[in-house]
Tab-separated table of C-alpha atoms and ligand atoms in Angstrom:
chain	number	residue	atom	x	y	z
O	1	HIS	CA	15.454	-45.609	-15.539
O	2	ALA	CA	13.952	-45.681	-11.872
O	3	ALA	CA	11.353	-43.348	-11.069
O	4	LYS	CA	11.913	-40.152	-9.074
O	5	PRO	CA	11.061	-41.464	-5.058
O	6	ARG	CA	7.690	-39.340	-4.524
O	7	TYR	CA	7.978	-36.607	-1.538
O	8	THR	CA	5.161	-34.742	0.667
O	9	ILE	CA	6.067	-31.093	1.787
O	10	GLY	CA	4.241	-29.488	4.437
O	11	PHE	CA	4.282	-26.316	4.761
O	12	SER	CA	3.123	-24.240	8.233
O	13	GLN	CA	3.116	-20.691	7.256
O	14	CYS	CA	1.933	-17.887	10.092
O	15	THR	CA	-0.070	-15.586	7.296
O	16	ASN	CA	-0.389	-15.808	3.824
O	17	GLY	CA	-2.050	-12.203	3.168
O	18	ASP	CA	1.018	-9.855	2.581
O	19	ALA	CA	3.230	-9.229	-0.190
O	20	TRP	CA	6.505	-10.360	1.303
O	21	ARG	CA	3.960	-13.801	2.341
O	22	GLN	CA	3.427	-14.010	-1.523
O	23	ALA	CA	6.710	-13.188	-2.236
O	24	MET	CA	8.110	-15.839	-0.508
O	25	LEU	CA	5.382	-19.243	-1.649
O	26	ALA	CA	6.307	-17.051	-5.206
O	27	GLY	CA	9.641	-18.340	-4.302
O	28	MET	CA	8.552	-21.841	-3.396
O	29	LYS	CA	6.665	-22.318	-6.153
O	30	LYS	CA	9.204	-21.313	-8.919
O	31	GLU	CA	12.328	-24.007	-6.956
O	32	LEU	CA	9.414	-26.201	-6.804
O	33	SER	CA	8.889	-26.019	-10.341
O	34	PHE	CA	12.430	-28.030	-10.706
O	35	TYR	CA	11.147	-30.944	-8.550
O	36	PRO	CA	7.487	-32.264	-9.808
O	37	GLU	CA	8.220	-35.333	-8.615
O	38	VAL	CA	7.690	-33.007	-5.005
O	39	ASN	CA	3.312	-32.235	-3.714
O	40	PHE	CA	3.459	-29.329	-1.685
O	41	ARG	CA	0.807	-28.904	0.759
O	42	ILE	CA	0.238	-25.208	2.589
O	43	LYS	CA	-1.556	-24.591	5.211
O	44	ASP	CA	-2.009	-20.683	6.568
O	45	ALA	CA	-2.760	-20.204	9.561
O	46	LYS	CA	-3.881	-17.019	9.751
O	47	TYR	CA	-1.711	-15.585	12.822
O	48	SER	CA	-3.503	-18.149	15.470
O	49	SER	CA	-0.991	-19.770	16.598
O	50	ALA	CA	-3.922	-22.280	17.899
O	51	LEU	CA	-4.983	-23.415	14.210
O	52	GLN	CA	-1.487	-23.341	13.234
O	53	GLU	CA	-0.664	-25.873	16.189
O	54	GLN	CA	-3.852	-28.046	14.791
O	55	GLN	CA	-3.340	-27.571	10.864
O	56	ILE	CA	0.691	-29.041	11.812
O	57	LYS	CA	-1.168	-31.930	13.848
O	58	GLU	CA	-2.864	-32.613	11.045
O	59	PHE	CA	0.346	-32.413	8.761
O	60	LEU	CA	1.346	-35.447	11.017
O	61	ARG	CA	-2.025	-36.998	10.310
O	62	GLU	CA	-2.399	-36.867	6.966
O	63	GLY	CA	1.876	-38.016	6.478
O	64	ILE	CA	4.358	-36.064	5.384
O	65	ASP	CA	8.081	-36.770	4.947
O	66	LEU	CA	9.147	-32.971	5.777
O	67	LEU	CA	7.845	-29.740	7.269
O	68	ILE	CA	8.910	-26.832	7.147
O	69	VAL	CA	7.050	-23.721	9.274
O	70	SER	CA	7.432	-20.323	10.044
O	71	ALA	CA	5.968	-19.904	13.293
O	72	ASN	CA	2.974	-17.167	14.255
O	73	GLU	CA	4.827	-16.774	17.631
O	74	SER	CA	7.487	-19.302	18.963
O	75	GLU	CA	6.322	-19.955	22.534
O	76	PRO	CA	2.470	-22.043	21.547
O	77	VAL	CA	4.123	-23.322	18.236
O	78	THR	CA	7.122	-25.069	19.686
O	79	PRO	CA	5.446	-28.131	21.248
O	80	ILE	CA	4.068	-29.166	18.036
O	81	VAL	CA	7.263	-28.778	16.000
O	82	GLU	CA	9.060	-30.736	18.295
O	83	GLU	CA	6.574	-33.656	18.073
O	84	ALA	CA	7.202	-33.985	14.455
O	85	TYR	CA	10.781	-33.960	14.694
O	86	ASN	CA	10.747	-36.536	17.497
O	87	ARG	CA	9.258	-38.702	15.344
O	88	GLY	CA	11.393	-38.497	12.434
O	89	ILE	CA	10.026	-35.871	10.494
O	90	PRO	CA	13.183	-33.338	9.063
O	91	VAL	CA	11.932	-29.955	9.837
O	92	VAL	CA	13.040	-26.532	8.384
O	93	ILE	CA	12.086	-23.273	10.473
O	94	LEU	CA	11.249	-20.709	8.013
O	95	ASP	CA	11.866	-16.961	8.926
O	96	ARG	CA	9.827	-16.742	12.373
O	97	ARG	CA	11.659	-19.551	14.934
O	98	THR	CA	10.279	-21.895	17.580
O	99	THR	CA	11.735	-21.462	21.213
O	100	SER	CA	13.448	-25.251	20.585
O	101	LYS	CA	16.456	-26.595	19.245
O	102	LEU	CA	14.965	-29.410	17.776
O	103	TYR	CA	14.992	-28.316	14.199
O	104	THR	CA	16.695	-30.057	11.220
O	105	ALA	CA	17.655	-26.717	9.237
O	106	TYR	CA	17.310	-22.781	9.956
O	107	VAL	CA	16.544	-20.829	6.495
O	108	GLY	CA	16.156	-16.654	7.021
O	109	GLY	CA	17.821	-13.918	7.901
O	110	ASN	CA	19.249	-12.816	11.737
O	111	ASN	CA	17.321	-10.053	13.017
O	112	VAL	CA	19.483	-10.009	15.569
O	113	GLU	CA	21.487	-8.069	12.979
O	114	VAL	CA	18.693	-6.886	11.688
O	115	GLY	CA	18.348	-4.805	14.390
O	116	GLN	CA	21.504	-3.873	15.119
O	117	THR	CA	21.981	-2.596	11.675
O	118	ALA	CA	18.601	-0.223	12.229
O	119	GLY	CA	20.728	1.105	15.380
O	120	ASN	CA	23.652	1.903	13.974
O	121	TYR	CA	21.861	3.808	10.913
O	122	VAL	CA	19.809	5.530	13.013
O	123	ALA	CA	22.806	6.908	14.989
O	124	GLY	CA	24.532	7.794	11.976
O	125	LEU	CA	21.104	9.508	10.794
O	126	LEU	CA	20.566	11.237	13.632
O	127	GLY	CA	24.082	12.465	14.502
O	128	GLN	CA	24.441	9.880	17.565
O	129	ARG	CA	21.797	11.940	19.838
O	130	GLY	CA	18.283	11.966	19.386
O	131	GLN	CA	14.535	10.175	20.639
O	132	VAL	CA	13.777	7.414	19.205
O	133	LEU	CA	10.529	5.335	19.002
O	134	GLU	CA	10.091	2.197	18.243
O	135	VAL	CA	7.444	0.226	16.406
O	136	LEU	CA	7.986	-3.657	17.231
O	137	GLY	CA	6.334	-6.807	15.292
O	138	ALA	CA	3.877	-8.821	16.868
O	139	PRO	CA	4.846	-9.467	20.606
O	140	GLY	CA	6.142	-13.642	21.059
O	141	SER	CA	6.994	-13.794	17.300
O	142	SER	CA	10.747	-14.634	16.940
O	143	PRO	CA	11.664	-11.639	14.608
O	144	ALA	CA	10.152	-8.507	16.724
O	145	THR	CA	11.966	-9.757	19.836
O	146	ASP	CA	14.993	-10.138	18.270
O	147	ARG	CA	14.984	-7.197	16.362
O	148	HIS	CA	13.483	-4.942	19.249
O	149	GLN	CA	16.955	-7.083	21.271
O	150	GLY	CA	19.567	-6.145	18.309
O	151	PHE	CA	18.396	-2.515	17.879
O	152	VAL	CA	18.819	-2.218	22.030
O	153	GLN	CA	21.795	-3.251	22.085
O	154	ALA	CA	23.359	-1.472	18.860
O	155	LEU	CA	21.653	1.628	20.379
O	156	ALA	CA	23.299	1.189	24.163
O	157	ALA	CA	26.928	2.459	22.244
O	158	TYR	CA	25.601	5.687	22.094
O	159	PRO	CA	24.532	7.503	25.259
O	160	GLN	CA	22.774	10.740	23.513
O	161	LEU	CA	20.532	8.640	21.433
O	162	GLN	CA	17.324	7.295	23.383
O	163	LEU	CA	14.494	5.015	23.187
O	164	VAL	CA	12.388	7.121	24.992
O	165	ALA	CA	8.848	4.595	24.161
O	166	GLN	CA	7.881	1.472	22.270
O	167	VAL	CA	4.688	0.624	20.857
O	168	ASN	CA	3.848	-3.133	20.110
O	169	SER	CA	1.393	-3.570	16.919
O	170	ASN	CA	0.195	-6.277	15.250
O	171	TRP	CA	2.231	-6.738	11.694
O	172	GLU	CA	-0.193	-4.743	10.215
O	173	ARG	CA	-0.863	-1.519	10.118
O	174	PRO	CA	-4.483	-0.834	11.633
O	175	SER	CA	-2.864	-2.061	15.149
O	176	VAL	CA	-0.463	0.961	14.387
O	177	LEU	CA	-2.834	3.743	13.409
O	178	GLU	CA	-5.058	2.670	16.491
O	179	ARG	CA	-2.255	2.392	19.279
O	180	LEU	CA	0.726	5.552	17.940
O	181	PRO	CA	-1.157	8.528	18.347
O	182	ALA	CA	-1.591	8.315	22.157
O	183	VAL	CA	2.137	7.448	22.441
O	184	LEU	CA	3.426	10.478	20.083
O	185	ARG	CA	1.429	12.937	21.391
O	186	ALA	CA	3.241	12.044	25.045
O	187	HIS	CA	6.646	12.773	23.453
O	188	PRO	CA	6.555	15.530	21.180
O	189	GLU	CA	10.144	15.693	21.612
O	190	VAL	CA	10.895	12.352	18.930
O	191	ASP	CA	12.916	12.284	16.355
O	192	LEU	CA	12.444	9.026	14.196
O	193	ILE	CA	10.762	5.655	14.215
O	194	PHE	CA	11.948	2.953	14.349
O	195	ALA	CA	8.927	0.069	12.691
O	196	HIS	CA	9.944	-3.666	13.077
O	197	ASN	CA	7.723	-3.523	9.045
O	198	ASP	CA	7.522	-1.595	5.718
O	199	ARG	CA	3.737	-1.612	6.292
O	200	ILE	CA	4.091	-0.829	9.794
O	201	ALA	CA	6.514	1.794	8.955
O	202	LEU	CA	3.682	3.203	6.245
O	203	GLY	CA	1.142	3.444	9.268
O	204	ALA	CA	4.096	4.981	11.134
O	205	TYR	CA	4.083	7.644	8.581
O	206	GLN	CA	-0.076	8.392	7.896
O	207	VAL	CA	-0.027	8.707	12.331
O	208	CYS	CA	2.733	11.739	11.475
O	209	LYS	CA	1.169	13.063	9.444
O	210	GLN	CA	-2.120	13.626	10.880
O	211	LEU	CA	-0.782	15.055	13.958
O	212	LYS	CA	1.127	17.227	11.583
O	213	ARG	CA	4.877	15.761	12.196
O	214	ALA	CA	5.973	13.822	9.200
O	215	ASN	CA	8.299	16.918	8.615
O	216	ARG	CA	10.397	16.468	12.033
O	217	ILE	CA	9.760	12.609	12.027
O	218	LYS	CA	11.830	10.567	10.271
O	219	ILE	CA	11.027	6.654	9.679
O	220	ILE	CA	12.802	3.581	9.073
O	221	GLY	CA	11.005	0.215	8.311
O	222	VAL	CA	12.197	-3.283	7.243
O	223	ASP	CA	11.102	-5.364	4.421
O	224	GLY	CA	12.710	-4.080	1.180
O	225	MET	CA	10.131	-5.305	-1.400
O	226	PRO	CA	9.646	-4.047	-5.327
O	227	GLY	CA	6.404	-3.335	-6.226
O	228	PRO	CA	3.638	-0.144	-5.973
O	229	HIS	CA	3.721	-0.344	-2.586
O	230	GLY	CA	6.795	-2.449	-1.559
O	231	GLY	CA	9.093	-0.912	0.951
O	232	ILE	CA	11.772	0.265	-2.255
O	233	GLN	CA	9.064	2.602	-3.574
O	234	LEU	CA	8.192	4.124	0.359
O	235	VAL	CA	12.237	4.833	0.225
O	236	GLN	CA	12.544	6.351	-3.173
O	237	ASP	CA	8.812	8.512	-2.110
O	238	GLY	CA	11.280	9.314	0.611
O	239	ILE	CA	8.036	8.457	3.118
O	240	LEU	CA	10.828	6.345	4.804
O	241	LYS	CA	14.329	7.024	5.332
O	242	ALA	CA	15.662	3.821	4.711
O	243	THR	CA	14.812	0.154	4.733
O	244	LEU	CA	15.905	-2.644	5.758
O	245	LEU	CA	16.320	-5.672	2.805
O	246	TYR	CA	15.117	-8.925	4.880
O	247	PRO	CA	14.659	-11.541	2.059
O	248	PRO	CA	11.616	-13.614	2.452
O	249	GLY	CA	14.078	-16.863	1.495
O	250	GLY	CA	11.614	-19.159	-0.396
O	251	GLU	CA	13.791	-20.177	-2.785
O	252	GLU	CA	16.356	-21.399	-0.182
O	253	ALA	CA	14.016	-23.012	1.915
O	254	ILE	CA	12.796	-25.414	-1.041
O	255	ARG	CA	16.390	-25.929	-2.023
O	256	MET	CA	17.340	-27.093	1.769
O	257	ALA	CA	13.940	-29.117	2.108
O	258	MET	CA	15.311	-31.209	-0.955
O	259	ARG	CA	18.771	-31.474	0.128
O	260	ILE	CA	17.709	-32.688	3.235
O	261	LEU	CA	14.935	-35.582	2.091
O	262	ARG	CA	18.177	-36.162	-0.929
O	263	LYS	CA	20.319	-36.877	1.862
O	264	GLN	CA	23.053	-34.234	1.040
O	265	PRO	CA	24.882	-32.136	3.124
O	266	TYR	CA	23.633	-28.820	4.353
O	267	ASP	CA	24.486	-25.920	7.104
O	268	LYS	CA	22.054	-26.290	10.277
O	269	GLU	CA	22.294	-22.364	9.855
O	270	ASN	CA	21.131	-20.593	6.832
O	271	ILE	CA	21.430	-16.915	7.240
O	272	LEU	CA	20.632	-14.387	4.227
O	273	GLY	CA	21.960	-11.435	4.593
O	274	THR	CA	20.744	-7.753	5.432
O	275	MET	CA	21.369	-4.253	3.911
O	276	VAL	CA	20.001	-1.047	4.764
O	277	ILE	CA	18.328	0.464	1.402
O	278	ASP	CA	18.289	4.371	1.477
O	279	SER	CA	18.710	7.172	-0.938
O	280	THR	CA	22.304	6.652	-1.376
O	281	ASN	CA	21.490	2.833	-3.728
O	282	VAL	CA	17.391	2.892	-4.266
O	283	GLN	CA	17.475	3.654	-7.529
O	284	THR	CA	19.859	0.867	-8.461
O	285	MET	CA	17.862	-1.786	-6.043
O	286	LYS	CA	14.775	-0.967	-7.345
O	287	LEU	CA	15.728	-1.380	-11.523
O	288	GLN	CA	17.875	-4.567	-10.410
O	289	THR	CA	14.252	-6.120	-8.753
O	290	GLU	CA	12.475	-4.750	-11.951
O	291	LYS	CA	14.946	-6.570	-13.983
O	292	LEU	CA	14.335	-9.397	-11.811
O	293	THR	CA	10.537	-9.631	-11.660
O	294	SER	CA	10.344	-9.351	-15.190
O	295	GLN	CA	12.903	-12.288	-15.367
O	296	GLN	CA	10.604	-14.552	-13.487
O	297	GLN	CA	7.889	-13.753	-15.200
O	298	ASP	CA	9.530	-15.098	-18.493
O	299	ILE	CA	10.745	-18.158	-16.966
O	300	GLN	CA	6.825	-18.313	-15.505
O	301	ARG	CA	5.655	-18.429	-19.215
O	302	GLN	CA	8.844	-20.196	-20.441
O	303	GLN	CA	7.341	-22.784	-17.794
O	304	GLN	CA	3.687	-22.496	-18.733
O	305	LEU	CA	4.788	-23.524	-22.335
O	306	LEU	CA	6.548	-26.026	-21.921
O	307	ARG	CA	3.736	-27.750	-20.284
O	308	ARG	CA	1.390	-27.258	-23.054
O	309	GLN	CA	4.023	-28.651	-25.647
O	310	ARG	CA	4.110	-31.896	-23.041
O	311	ALA	CA	0.287	-32.067	-23.316
O	312	THR	CA	-0.242	-31.613	-26.816
O	313	PHE	CA	2.740	-34.684	-26.960
O	314	ALA	CA	0.947	-37.083	-24.119
O	315	SER	CA	-2.272	-36.586	-25.890
O	316	GLN	CA	-0.008	-37.447	-30.068
O	317	GLN	CA	0.766	-39.941	-28.317
O	318	THR	CA	-2.365	-40.945	-27.541
O	319	VAL	CA	-3.286	-40.748	-30.624
O	320	LEU	CA	-0.730	-43.520	-31.700
O	321	TYR	CA	-1.424	-46.195	-29.068
O	322	VAL	CA	-4.906	-46.177	-30.450
O	323	LEU	CA	-3.729	-46.351	-33.957
O	324	ALA	CA	-1.169	-49.058	-33.322
O	325	ALA	CA	-4.055	-51.540	-31.508
O	326	ALA	CA	-6.224	-50.449	-34.160
H	401	LIG	C1	5.741	-10.991	6.645
H	401	LIG	C2	6.071	-9.966	7.718
H	401	LIG	C3	7.321	-9.120	7.179
H	401	LIG	C4	8.499	-8.562	8.137
H	401	LIG	C5	8.087	-10.431	8.825
H	401	LIG	C6	8.631	-11.390	10.163
H	401	LIG	O1	4.109	-11.403	7.411
H	401	LIG	O2	5.372	-9.782	8.720
H	401	LIG	O3	6.700	-8.263	6.885
H	401	LIG	O4	9.613	-9.001	7.996
H	401	LIG	O5	6.688	-11.608	9.008
H	401	LIG	O6	8.406	-12.756	10.094
C-alpha cells in the first residue's frame, strides 16, 4: 500500500507556562497519536511577541507544511503570520488572533461572547445594580480586547450597573497582586470583579482578602479548568462565584490541520462554546471532567502498551530475518 504523505506541523505558542496551555498541548498530542505520519514541532514564545516573530521565521526557514499559531499580541505578530500565509502555508489560528483576515481557519472560543455572557451573568447576580471592576488580560492580546468589548456591551443594557475601574494584567497572578490593591482602595464600593482568567481571578481574591473585602466582593473568572488549582475547584470552594468555560481546543486544532492538509472540506471559523459554571452546576462539571481525565489516562496507557507491543514485534521480526538469512 502507498505510504502516507509525511507532514510537518509547526505550532507557535505564545506561552506554555500554565495549566490551560498544558491542557491544550495534551489535547494536541492525544489527537496527533492518530496521525503517526505527522512531525509535530512546537516553539514557545514565552509571552514575547518579538521571540514569537523570530520563531515563526525559523519555522519558515526550516520548512513546515502548516502553521498553528496562538498570537501573543495581535498587532506585532500579524506581519509574519501574513507572510507565512502568503507563501502558501496554511495557517490555523488557535485562541489568540492576529488583526488580519489572512489565515486559513480559526479554532477557539468567541471572546466577545465570553465577555457578554459574563456581563449578563453579573447583572443577574447583582440584581442589575452595583459597581463592577474589571481585571483585563494582557493589553493587545485578542481575548483581552474581545472579552472587554463584550463585557462593556452587555453592561450597557443595565444603567444602574457601573464599570467603575479597569486594571490591566499580563494574564498572570503577580501582576494583579501588584496593581489591584491601589485601585481597590480608590473604589471602596466595588461589589464585583470580573477577571479575564481564573489565575488572575484568584489573585483578585487574594487582594480582596488582604484588604478585608472578600466578604463583600464577588469574583468571576474565565477558563473553568479541572484540577486542584483550576477554576472548577475555585468555584466549588466558593472563592469564585462563577467561571466561564473557555476550552483550549487542542484536539480540534489538530483535527482542523489534518482536514486542511488532506484537502478535505472545512469551515474557516470554528467556534468552541462557552458556558457559566457556578454553584448550580459545579458538582456535575467536576464529576464529568474527572471522568474525562481518567479516560484520557486510560487512552495514554493503551497507547504505551501498543508502542511496547510494536517494539517487541519489530525485534521478533529482526530475529526471524537473521534466522532466515543464516
Ligand atoms: C492561558 C490563558 C488563559 C486565557 C487564554 C487567553 O495562557 O491566559 O487563561 O483564557 O490564555 O488567550
